[in-house]
Amino acid sequence: EDKVVQSPLSLVVHEGDTVTLNCSYEVTNFRSLLWYKQEKKAPTFLFMLTSSGIEKKSGRLSSILDKKELSSILNITATQTGDSAIYLCAVVDSGGGADGLTFGKGTHLIIQP
Amino acid sequence: DVKVTQSSRYLVKRTGEKVFLECVQDMDHENMFWYRQDPGLGLRLIYFSYDVKMKEKGDIPEGYSVSREKKERFSLILESASTNQTSMYLCASRSLSRDRVNEQYFGPGTRLTVT
């Protein structure tokens, strides 16, 4: 059975700190890994990582895929209170068809002023 | 911008009622999905649709059915609502274009309470 595990489940840091969120996966035929940020409502897309694109960066956020270790990290530097959210990791395998993503349970990040 | 909309943000229904949750996307995406999100359980796939009139069961289809008569609209149906179906329901849409494949966008969610 496919599995996506995120750690830590929750994290509290102070504004300005740097955080690293982890996602490990076990899927039959890995295709891509996605990171989402979820505040009050639906998740919003952050990054997609594939075999041909293992590192992405956008402002203070960056993500790396380690295919050997079957994992990914999401880094946030110089955190701000607006970064407080649940960060979701999801994986797609290439079993064909349009099957949905397999999600981890998320990391609840709280940035204290 | 991708736009996925859901018919209701909040919904309260009684046990045994038939419930329709509507999702519409305006980006001509082929694939559409229904998830439910519960504390401690994360996001779980209920049903998905490859294209018009096509549907596949996800991980937790029991108690649900779906309809996709038009490409832009994917409906989730609770034939007889039960209290264990109280949850946040999220619709998602995905393109099959080569450069954006697997980028999946979510609607705002519907918080359904069954009493």
Coordinates of N, CA and C in Angstrom, one line a residue:
Chain A
E1 N 0.9 -1.2 0.0 CA 0.0 0.0 0.0 C 0.9 1.2 0.0
D2 N 0.5 2.2 -0.8 CA 1.3 3.4 -0.9 C 1.2 4.2 0.5
K3 N 2.3 4.9 0.8 CA 2.3 5.6 2.0 C 3.1 6.8 1.9
V4 N 2.6 7.9 2.5 CA 3.3 9.2 2.5 C 3.4 9.6 4.0
V5 N 4.5 9.9 4.5 CA 4.7 10.2 5.9 C 5.4 11.5 6.1
Q6 N 4.8 12.4 6.8 CA 5.3 13.7 7.0 C 5.8 13.9 8.5
S7 N 6.9 14.7 8.6 CA 7.3 14.9 10.0 C 8.0 16.3 10.1
P8 N 7.9 17.0 11.2 CA 7.1 16.6 12.3 C 5.6 16.8 12.0
L9 N 4.7 16.4 12.9 CA 3.3 16.6 12.7 C 3.0 18.0 13.1
S10 N 3.7 18.6 14.0 CA 3.5 20.0 14.4 C 4.8 20.6 14.8
L11 N 4.9 21.9 14.6 CA 6.1 22.6 14.8 C 5.8 24.1 15.2
V12 N 6.4 24.6 16.3 CA 6.2 25.9 16.7 C 7.6 26.6 16.7
V13 N 7.7 27.7 16.0 CA 9.0 28.4 16.0 C 8.7 29.9 16.1
H14 N 9.8 30.7 16.2 CA 9.7 32.1 16.3 C 9.9 32.7 14.9
E15 N 9.3 33.9 14.8 CA 9.4 34.6 13.5 C 10.9 34.8 13.3
G16 N 11.3 34.6 12.0 CA 12.7 34.8 11.6 C 13.5 33.5 11.6
D17 N 13.0 32.5 12.3 CA 13.7 31.2 12.2 C 13.6 30.5 10.9
T18 N 14.4 29.6 10.6 CA 14.3 28.7 9.4 C 13.8 27.4 9.8
V19 N 12.9 26.8 9.0 CA 12.3 25.5 9.3 C 12.5 24.6 8.1
T20 N 12.5 23.3 8.5 CA 12.6 22.3 7.5 C 11.6 21.2 7.7
L21 N 10.7 21.0 6.8 CA 9.6 20.0 6.9 C 10.0 18.8 6.0
N22 N 9.7 17.6 6.5 CA 10.1 16.4 5.9 C 8.9 15.6 5.3
C23 N 9.2 14.9 4.2 CA 8.1 14.0 3.6 C 8.9 12.8 3.1
S24 N 8.5 11.6 3.5 CA 9.0 10.4 3.0 C 7.9 9.6 2.3
Y25 N 8.2 8.8 1.4 CA 7.2 8.1 0.6 C 7.6 6.7 0.2
E26 N 6.6 5.9 0.1 CA 6.7 4.6 -0.4 C 5.6 4.4 -1.5
V27 N 5.9 4.5 -2.7 CA 4.9 4.3 -3.8 C 5.4 3.3 -4.8
T28 N 4.5 2.7 -5.5 CA 4.9 1.6 -6.5 C 5.8 2.2 -7.6
N29 N 5.3 3.2 -8.2 CA 6.1 3.8 -9.3 C 6.0 5.3 -9.2
F30 N 7.0 5.9 -8.6 CA 7.0 7.3 -8.3 C 7.0 8.1 -9.6
R31 N 6.1 9.1 -9.6 CA 6.0 10.0 -10.7 C 6.4 11.5 -10.3
S32 N 5.7 11.9 -9.3 CA 6.0 13.3 -8.8 C 5.6 13.5 -7.4
L33 N 6.1 14.5 -6.8 CA 5.8 14.9 -5.4 C 5.4 16.3 -5.4
L34 N 4.3 16.6 -4.7 CA 3.8 18.0 -4.6 C 3.7 18.5 -3.2
W35 N 4.0 19.8 -3.0 CA 3.8 20.4 -1.7 C 2.7 21.4 -1.8
Y36 N 1.9 21.4 -0.8 CA 0.7 22.4 -0.7 C 0.8 23.1 0.7
K37 N 0.3 24.3 0.7 CA 0.1 25.1 1.9 C -1.4 25.2 2.1
Q38 N -1.9 24.8 3.3 CA -3.3 25.0 3.6 C -3.5 25.9 4.8
E39 N -4.1 27.0 4.6 CA -4.4 27.9 5.7 C -5.8 27.6 6.3
K40 N -6.8 28.4 5.9 CA -8.1 28.1 6.5 C -8.9 27.2 5.7
K41 N -8.7 27.2 4.4 CA -9.6 26.4 3.5 C -8.9 25.4 2.7
A42 N -9.0 25.5 1.4 CA -8.4 24.5 0.6 C -6.9 24.6 0.4
P43 N -6.2 23.6 0.2 CA -4.7 23.6 -0.1 C -4.4 24.5 -1.3
T44 N -3.4 25.2 -1.2 CA -2.9 25.9 -2.4 C -1.5 25.3 -2.8
F45 N -1.4 25.2 -4.1 CA -0.2 24.5 -4.7 C 1.1 25.3 -4.5
L46 N 2.1 24.7 -4.1 CA 3.4 25.3 -3.9 C 4.4 24.9 -5.0
F47 N 4.8 23.6 -4.9 CA 5.8 23.1 -5.8 C 5.4 21.7 -6.3
M48 N 6.0 21.3 -7.5 CA 5.9 20.0 -8.0 C 7.4 19.6 -8.3
L49 N 7.7 18.4 -7.8 CA 9.1 17.9 -8.0 C 9.0 16.5 -8.7
T50 N 9.8 16.4 -9.7 CA 9.8 15.1 -10.5 C 11.3 14.7 -10.7
S51 N 11.5 13.6 -11.4 CA 12.9 13.1 -11.6 C 13.7 14.2 -12.4
S52 N 13.0 15.0 -13.2 CA 13.7 15.9 -14.0 C 13.7 17.3 -13.4
G53 N 13.1 17.4 -12.3 CA 13.1 18.7 -11.6 C 13.1 18.5 -10.1
I54 N 14.3 18.3 -9.5 CA 14.4 17.8 -8.2 C 14.5 19.0 -7.2
E55 N 14.7 20.2 -7.7 CA 14.8 21.3 -6.7 C 14.0 22.5 -7.3
K56 N 13.2 23.1 -6.4 CA 12.4 24.2 -6.7 C 12.6 25.3 -5.7
K57 N 12.5 26.5 -6.1 CA 12.6 27.7 -5.2 C 11.7 28.8 -5.5
S58 N 11.0 29.4 -4.5 CA 10.2 30.5 -4.7 C 10.3 31.4 -3.5
G59 N 11.0 32.5 -3.7 CA 11.1 33.4 -2.5 C 11.8 32.7 -1.4
R60 N 11.2 32.7 -0.2 CA 11.8 32.1 1.0 C 11.6 30.6 1.1
L61 N 10.8 30.1 0.1 CA 10.5 28.7 0.2 C 11.3 27.9 -0.9
S62 N 11.8 26.8 -0.5 CA 12.5 25.9 -1.4 C 12.2 24.5 -1.1
S63 N 12.4 23.6 -2.1 CA 12.1 22.2 -1.8 C 13.1 21.3 -2.7
I64 N 13.5 20.2 -2.1 CA 14.4 19.3 -2.8 C 13.8 17.9 -2.7
L65 N 14.0 17.2 -3.8 CA 13.6 15.8 -3.8 C 14.8 14.9 -3.8
D66 N 14.8 13.9 -2.9 CA 15.9 13.0 -2.8 C 15.3 11.6 -3.2
K67 N 15.5 11.2 -4.5 CA 14.9 10.0 -5.0 C 15.6 8.8 -4.4
K68 N 16.9 8.9 -4.0 CA 17.6 7.8 -3.4 C 17.0 7.5 -2.0
E69 N 16.7 8.5 -1.3 CA 16.2 8.4 0.1 C 14.7 8.3 0.1
L70 N 14.0 8.5 -1.1 CA 12.6 8.5 -1.2 C 12.0 9.5 -0.2
S71 N 12.5 10.7 -0.4 CA 12.0 11.8 0.5 C 12.2 13.2 -0.1
S72 N 11.5 14.1 0.6 CA 11.6 15.5 0.1 C 11.6 16.4 1.4
I73 N 12.3 17.5 1.2 CA 12.2 18.5 2.3 C 11.6 19.8 1.7
L74 N 10.9 20.5 2.6 CA 10.5 21.9 2.3 C 11.1 22.8 3.3
N75 N 11.9 23.8 2.8 CA 12.6 24.8 3.7 C 11.9 26.1 3.6
I76 N 11.7 26.7 4.7 CA 11.2 28.1 4.8 C 12.2 28.9 5.6
T77 N 12.8 29.9 5.0 CA 13.8 30.8 5.7 C 13.1 32.1 6.1
A78 N 13.7 32.7 7.1 CA 13.2 34.0 7.6 C 11.6 33.9 7.8
T79 N 11.2 33.0 8.6 CA 9.7 32.7 8.7 C 9.0 34.0 9.1
Q80 N 7.7 34.0 8.7 CA 6.8 35.1 9.1 C 5.5 34.5 9.6
T81 N 4.8 35.3 10.4 CA 3.5 34.8 10.9 C 2.6 34.3 9.8
G82 N 2.7 34.9 8.7 CA 1.8 34.5 7.6 C 2.2 33.1 7.0
D83 N 3.3 32.6 7.4 CA 3.7 31.2 7.0 C 3.0 30.1 7.9
S84 N 2.3 30.6 8.9 CA 1.6 29.6 9.8 C 0.5 28.9 8.9
A85 N 0.6 27.6 8.9 CA -0.4 26.8 8.1 C -0.1 25.4 8.2
I86 N -0.9 24.6 7.6 CA -0.6 23.1 7.5 C 0.1 22.9 6.1
Y87 N 1.2 22.3 6.1 CA 1.9 22.0 4.9 C 1.7 20.5 4.5
L88 N 1.2 20.3 3.3 CA 0.8 18.9 2.9 C 1.8 18.5 1.8
C89 N 2.2 17.3 1.9 CA 3.0 16.6 0.9 C 2.1 15.6 0.2
A90 N 2.2 15.4 -1.1 CA 1.4 14.4 -1.8 C 2.3 13.8 -2.9
V91 N 2.0 12.6 -3.2 CA 2.8 11.8 -4.2 C 1.9 11.2 -5.2
V92 N 2.3 11.2 -6.5 CA 1.6 10.5 -7.6 C 2.5 9.4 -8.1
D93 N 1.9 8.2 -8.3 CA 2.7 7.2 -8.9 C 2.3 7.1 -10.4
S94 N 3.0 6.4 -11.2 CA 2.8 6.3 -12.6 C 2.0 5.0 -13.0
G95 N 1.1 4.6 -12.2 CA 0.4 3.4 -12.5 C -0.6 3.6 -13.6
G96 N -0.7 4.8 -14.1 CA -1.6 5.1 -15.2 C -2.9 5.6 -14.8
G97 N -3.6 6.2 -15.7 CA -4.9 6.7 -15.3 C -4.8 8.1 -14.6
A98 N -5.9 8.4 -14.0 CA -6.0 9.7 -13.4 C -6.2 9.6 -11.9
D99 N -5.6 8.6 -11.3 CA -5.8 8.4 -9.9 C -5.3 9.7 -9.1
G100 N -5.9 9.9 -8.0 CA -5.6 11.1 -7.2 C -4.3 10.9 -6.4
L101 N -3.9 12.0 -5.9 CA -2.7 12.0 -5.1 C -2.9 11.3 -3.8
T102 N -1.8 10.7 -3.3 CA -1.7 10.2 -1.9 C -1.1 11.2 -1.0
F103 N -1.9 11.7 0.0 CA -1.4 12.7 0.8 C -0.8 12.2 2.1
G104 N 0.2 13.0 2.6 CA 0.6 12.8 4.0 C -0.4 13.5 4.9
K105 N -0.3 13.4 6.2 CA -1.2 14.0 7.1 C -0.9 15.4 7.4
G106 N 0.2 15.9 6.9 CA 0.5 17.3 7.0 C 1.4 17.6 8.2
T107 N 2.1 18.8 8.1 CA 2.8 19.4 9.3 C 2.1 20.7 9.6
H108 N 1.7 20.8 10.9 CA 1.1 22.0 11.3 C 2.2 23.0 11.8
L109 N 2.4 24.0 11.1 CA 3.5 25.0 11.4 C 2.9 26.2 12.0
I110 N 3.4 26.6 13.2 CA 3.0 27.8 13.9 C 4.2 28.7 14.0
I111 N 4.0 29.9 13.5 CA 5.1 30.9 13.7 C 4.7 31.9 14.7
Q112 N 5.4 32.0 15.8 CA 5.1 33.0 16.8 C 5.8 34.3 16.6
P113 N 5.1 35.4 16.9 CA 5.8 36.7 16.6 C 6.9 36.9 17.7
Chain B
D1 N -5.5 32.2 -14.2 CA -5.6 31.5 -13.0 C -6.6 30.3 -13.0
V2 N -6.2 29.2 -12.5 CA -7.1 28.1 -12.4 C -8.2 28.5 -11.4
K3 N -9.4 28.2 -11.8 CA -10.5 28.5 -10.8 C -11.4 27.2 -10.7
V4 N -11.5 26.8 -9.5 CA -12.3 25.7 -9.1 C -13.3 26.2 -8.1
T5 N -14.6 26.1 -8.3 CA -15.6 26.6 -7.4 C -16.5 25.4 -6.9
Q6 N -16.9 25.6 -5.7 CA -17.8 24.6 -5.1 C -19.1 25.3 -4.7
S7 N -20.2 24.6 -4.8 CA -21.5 25.3 -4.7 C -21.8 25.9 -3.4
S8 N -21.3 25.3 -2.3 CA -21.6 25.8 -1.0 C -20.3 25.8 -0.1
R9 N -20.2 26.7 0.7 CA -19.1 26.7 1.7 C -19.4 26.0 2.9
Y10 N -20.7 26.1 3.4 CA -21.2 25.5 4.6 C -22.5 24.9 4.2
L11 N -22.7 23.6 4.8 CA -24.0 22.9 4.5 C -24.3 22.1 5.8
V12 N -25.6 22.2 6.2 CA -26.1 21.4 7.3 C -27.3 20.6 6.8
K13 N -27.2 19.3 6.9 CA -28.2 18.4 6.5 C -28.6 17.4 7.6
R14 N -29.8 16.8 7.4 CA -30.2 15.8 8.4 C -29.9 14.4 7.9
T15 N -29.8 13.5 8.9 CA -29.5 12.1 8.6 C -30.6 11.6 7.6
G16 N -30.2 10.9 6.6 CA -31.1 10.3 5.6 C -31.4 11.2 4.4
E17 N -31.0 12.5 4.5 CA -31.3 13.3 3.3 C -30.3 13.0 2.2
K18 N -30.8 13.3 1.0 CA -29.9 13.2 -0.2 C -29.2 14.5 -0.3
V19 N -27.9 14.5 -0.5 CA -27.1 15.7 -0.6 C -26.3 15.7 -1.9
F20 N -26.3 16.9 -2.5 CA -25.5 17.1 -3.7 C -24.5 18.2 -3.5
L21 N -23.2 17.8 -3.8 CA -22.1 18.8 -3.7 C -21.6 19.0 -5.1
E22 N -21.7 20.3 -5.6 CA -21.3 20.6 -6.9 C -19.9 21.2 -7.0
C23 N -19.2 20.8 -8.1 CA -17.9 21.4 -8.3 C -17.8 21.8 -9.8
V24 N -17.3 23.0 -10.0 CA -17.2 23.5 -11.4 C -15.8 24.1 -11.6
Q25 N -15.1 23.7 -12.7 CA -13.8 24.3 -13.0 C -13.9 24.9 -14.4
D26 N -13.2 26.0 -14.6 CA -13.3 26.7 -15.8 C -12.0 26.7 -16.7
M27 N -11.2 25.6 -16.4 CA -9.9 25.6 -17.2 C -9.9 24.4 -18.2
D28 N -11.0 23.8 -18.4 CA -11.1 22.7 -19.4 C -10.2 21.5 -19.0
H29 N -10.1 21.3 -17.7 CA -9.3 20.2 -17.2 C -10.0 18.9 -17.4
E30 N -9.3 17.9 -17.8 CA -9.9 16.5 -18.0 C -10.2 15.8 -16.7
N31 N -9.3 15.9 -15.8 CA -9.5 15.1 -14.5 C -10.1 16.0 -13.4
M32 N -11.0 15.3 -12.7 CA -11.5 16.0 -11.5 C -11.7 15.0 -10.4
F33 N -11.6 15.5 -9.1 CA -11.5 14.6 -8.0 C -12.4 15.2 -6.8
W34 N -12.8 14.2 -6.0 CA -13.5 14.6 -4.7 C -12.7 13.9 -3.6
Y35 N -12.3 14.8 -2.6 CA -11.7 14.3 -1.4 C -12.5 14.7 -0.2
R36 N -12.3 14.0 0.9 CA -12.7 14.5 2.2 C -11.5 14.6 3.1
Q37 N -11.6 15.6 4.0 CA -10.5 15.9 4.9 C -11.0 15.9 6.3
D38 N -10.4 15.0 7.1 CA -10.8 14.9 8.5 C -9.6 15.0 9.4
P39 N -9.8 15.6 10.6 CA -8.6 15.7 11.5 C -8.0 14.3 11.8
G40 N -6.7 14.3 11.7 CA -6.0 13.0 12.0 C -6.0 12.0 10.9
L41 N -6.8 12.2 9.9 CA -6.9 11.3 8.8 C -6.4 11.9 7.5
G42 N -6.2 13.2 7.5 CA -5.7 13.8 6.3 C -6.7 13.9 5.2
L43 N -6.2 14.0 4.0 CA -7.1 14.0 2.8 C -7.2 12.6 2.2
R44 N -8.4 12.2 1.9 CA -8.7 10.9 1.4 C -9.5 11.0 0.1
L45 N -9.2 10.2 -0.9 CA -9.8 10.3 -2.2 C -11.1 9.5 -2.2
I46 N -12.2 10.1 -2.6 CA -13.5 9.5 -2.6 C -13.8 8.9 -4.0
Y47 N -13.8 9.8 -5.0 CA -14.0 9.4 -6.4 C -13.1 10.3 -7.3
F48 N -12.8 9.8 -8.5 CA -12.2 10.7 -9.5 C -12.8 10.4 -10.8
S49 N -12.6 11.3 -11.7 CA -13.1 11.2 -13.1 C -12.0 11.5 -14.1
Y50 N -11.8 10.6 -15.0 CA -10.8 10.9 -16.1 C -11.3 11.9 -17.1
D51 N -12.6 11.8 -17.4 CA -13.2 12.7 -18.4 C -14.7 12.6 -18.3
V52 N -15.4 13.2 -19.2 CA -16.8 13.3 -19.1 C -17.4 11.8 -19.1
K53 N -18.3 11.6 -18.3 CA -19.0 10.4 -18.1 C -18.1 9.2 -17.7
M54 N -16.9 9.5 -17.2 CA -16.0 8.5 -16.7 C -15.8 8.7 -15.2
K55 N -15.8 7.6 -14.5 CA -15.6 7.8 -13.0 C -14.9 6.5 -12.5
E56 N -14.1 6.7 -11.4 CA -13.4 5.6 -10.8 C -13.5 5.8 -9.3
K57 N -13.6 4.7 -8.6 CA -13.7 4.8 -7.1 C -12.3 5.1 -6.6
G58 N -12.3 5.9 -5.6 CA -11.0 6.2 -4.9 C -10.9 5.3 -3.7
D59 N -10.3 5.8 -2.6 CA -10.1 5.0 -1.4 C -11.3 4.7 -0.5
I60 N -12.2 5.7 -0.5 CA -13.3 5.6 0.4 C -14.6 5.9 -0.3
P61 N -15.0 5.1 -1.3 CA -16.2 5.5 -2.1 C -17.6 5.1 -1.4
E62 N -17.5 4.3 -0.4 CA -18.8 3.8 0.2 C -19.6 5.0 0.8
G63 N -20.9 4.9 0.4 CA -21.8 5.9 0.8 C -21.9 7.1 -0.1
Y64 N -21.1 7.1 -1.2 CA -21.1 8.2 -2.1 C -21.3 7.7 -3.6
S65 N -21.7 8.6 -4.4 CA -21.7 8.4 -5.8 C -21.4 9.7 -6.5
V66 N -21.0 9.7 -7.8 CA -20.6 10.9 -8.5 C -21.3 10.9 -9.9
S67 N -21.3 12.1 -10.4 CA -21.8 12.3 -11.8 C -20.9 13.3 -12.5
R68 N -20.6 13.0 -13.8 CA -19.9 14.0 -14.6 C -20.5 13.9 -16.0
E69 N -21.5 14.7 -16.2 CA -22.2 14.8 -17.4 C -21.6 15.9 -18.4
K70 N -20.9 16.8 -17.8 CA -20.2 17.9 -18.6 C -18.8 18.0 -18.0
K71 N -17.9 18.4 -18.9 CA -16.5 18.4 -18.6 C -16.2 19.3 -17.4
E72 N -16.9 20.4 -17.3 CA -16.5 21.4 -16.3 C -17.2 21.1 -14.9
R73 N -18.1 20.1 -14.8 CA -18.8 19.9 -13.6 C -18.7 18.5 -13.1
F74 N -18.4 18.4 -11.8 CA -18.2 17.0 -11.2 C -19.0 17.1 -9.9
S75 N -20.1 16.3 -9.8 CA -21.0 16.3 -8.6 C -20.7 15.1 -7.7
L76 N -20.7 15.4 -6.4 CA -20.7 14.3 -5.4 C -22.0 14.2 -4.8
I77 N -22.5 12.9 -4.7 CA -23.9 12.7 -4.2 C -23.8 11.8 -2.9
L78 N -24.4 12.2 -1.9 CA -24.6 11.4 -0.7 C -26.1 10.9 -0.8
E79 N -26.3 9.7 -1.1 CA -27.6 9.1 -1.3 C -28.5 9.2 -0.1
S80 N -27.9 9.0 1.1 CA -28.6 9.0 2.4 C -27.6 9.4 3.4
A81 N -27.5 10.7 3.7 CA -26.5 11.3 4.5 C -26.5 10.6 5.9
S82 N -25.3 10.4 6.4 CA -25.1 9.9 7.8 C -24.1 10.8 8.6
T83 N -24.2 10.7 9.9 CA -23.4 11.6 10.7 C -21.9 11.4 10.5
N84 N -21.5 10.2 10.1 CA -20.1 9.9 9.8 C -19.6 10.5 8.5
Q85 N -20.5 11.1 7.8 CA -20.1 11.9 6.6 C -19.9 13.4 6.9
T86 N -20.1 13.8 8.1 CA -19.7 15.1 8.5 C -18.2 15.3 8.3
S87 N -17.9 16.3 7.4 CA -16.5 16.4 7.0 C -16.3 17.7 6.2
M88 N -15.1 18.0 5.8 CA -14.8 19.0 4.8 C -14.6 18.3 3.5
Y89 N -15.3 18.7 2.5 CA -15.2 18.1 1.2 C -14.5 19.0 0.2
L90 N -13.5 18.5 -0.4 CA -12.7 19.3 -1.3 C -12.7 18.7 -2.7
C91 N -13.0 19.6 -3.7 CA -13.0 19.2 -5.1 C -11.7 19.6 -5.7
A92 N -11.1 18.9 -6.6 CA -9.9 19.3 -7.3 C -10.0 19.0 -8.8
S93 N -9.1 19.7 -9.5 CA -9.1 19.6 -10.9 C -7.7 19.6 -11.4
R94 N -7.4 18.8 -12.5 CA -6.0 18.7 -13.0 C -6.0 18.6 -14.5
S95 N -5.0 19.3 -15.0 CA -4.7 19.3 -16.4 C -3.9 18.1 -16.8
L96 N -4.0 17.7 -18.1 CA -3.1 16.7 -18.6 C -2.1 17.3 -19.5
S97 N -2.0 18.6 -19.6 CA -1.0 19.2 -20.5 C 0.4 18.8 -20.0
R98 N 1.3 18.6 -20.9 CA 2.6 18.1 -20.6 C 3.4 18.9 -19.6
D99 N 3.3 20.2 -19.7 CA 4.1 21.0 -18.8 C 3.5 21.2 -17.4
R100 N 2.2 20.9 -17.3 CA 1.5 21.1 -16.0 C 0.9 19.8 -15.4
V101 N 1.3 18.7 -16.0 CA 0.7 17.5 -15.6 C 0.9 17.2 -14.1
N102 N -0.1 16.8 -13.4 CA 0.0 16.5 -11.9 C -0.1 17.8 -11.1
E103 N -0.1 19.0 -11.6 CA -0.5 20.1 -10.8 C -2.0 20.1 -10.5
Q104 N -2.3 19.9 -9.3 CA -3.7 19.7 -9.0 C -4.2 20.9 -8.2
Y105 N -5.3 21.5 -8.6 CA -5.8 22.7 -7.9 C -7.1 22.4 -7.2
F106 N -7.3 22.9 -6.0 CA -8.4 22.7 -5.2 C -9.4 23.8 -5.2
G107 N -10.7 23.4 -5.0 CA -11.7 24.4 -4.7 C -11.7 24.8 -3.3
P108 N -12.5 25.7 -2.9 CA -12.5 26.3 -1.5 C -12.9 25.3 -0.4
G109 N -13.6 24.3 -0.8 CA -14.1 23.3 0.2 C -15.5 23.6 0.6
T110 N -16.2 22.5 1.0 CA -17.6 22.6 1.6 C -17.5 21.9 2.9
R111 N -17.9 22.6 3.9 CA -17.9 22.0 5.3 C -19.4 21.5 5.5
L112 N -19.5 20.2 5.4 CA -20.8 19.5 5.6 C -21.0 19.0 7.0
T113 N -22.1 19.4 7.6 CA -22.5 18.8 8.9 C -23.8 18.0 8.7
V114 N -23.7 16.8 9.2 CA -24.9 16.0 9.1 C -25.4 15.7 10.6
T115 N -26.6 16.2 10.8 CA -27.2 16.1 12.2 C -28.2 15.0 12.4

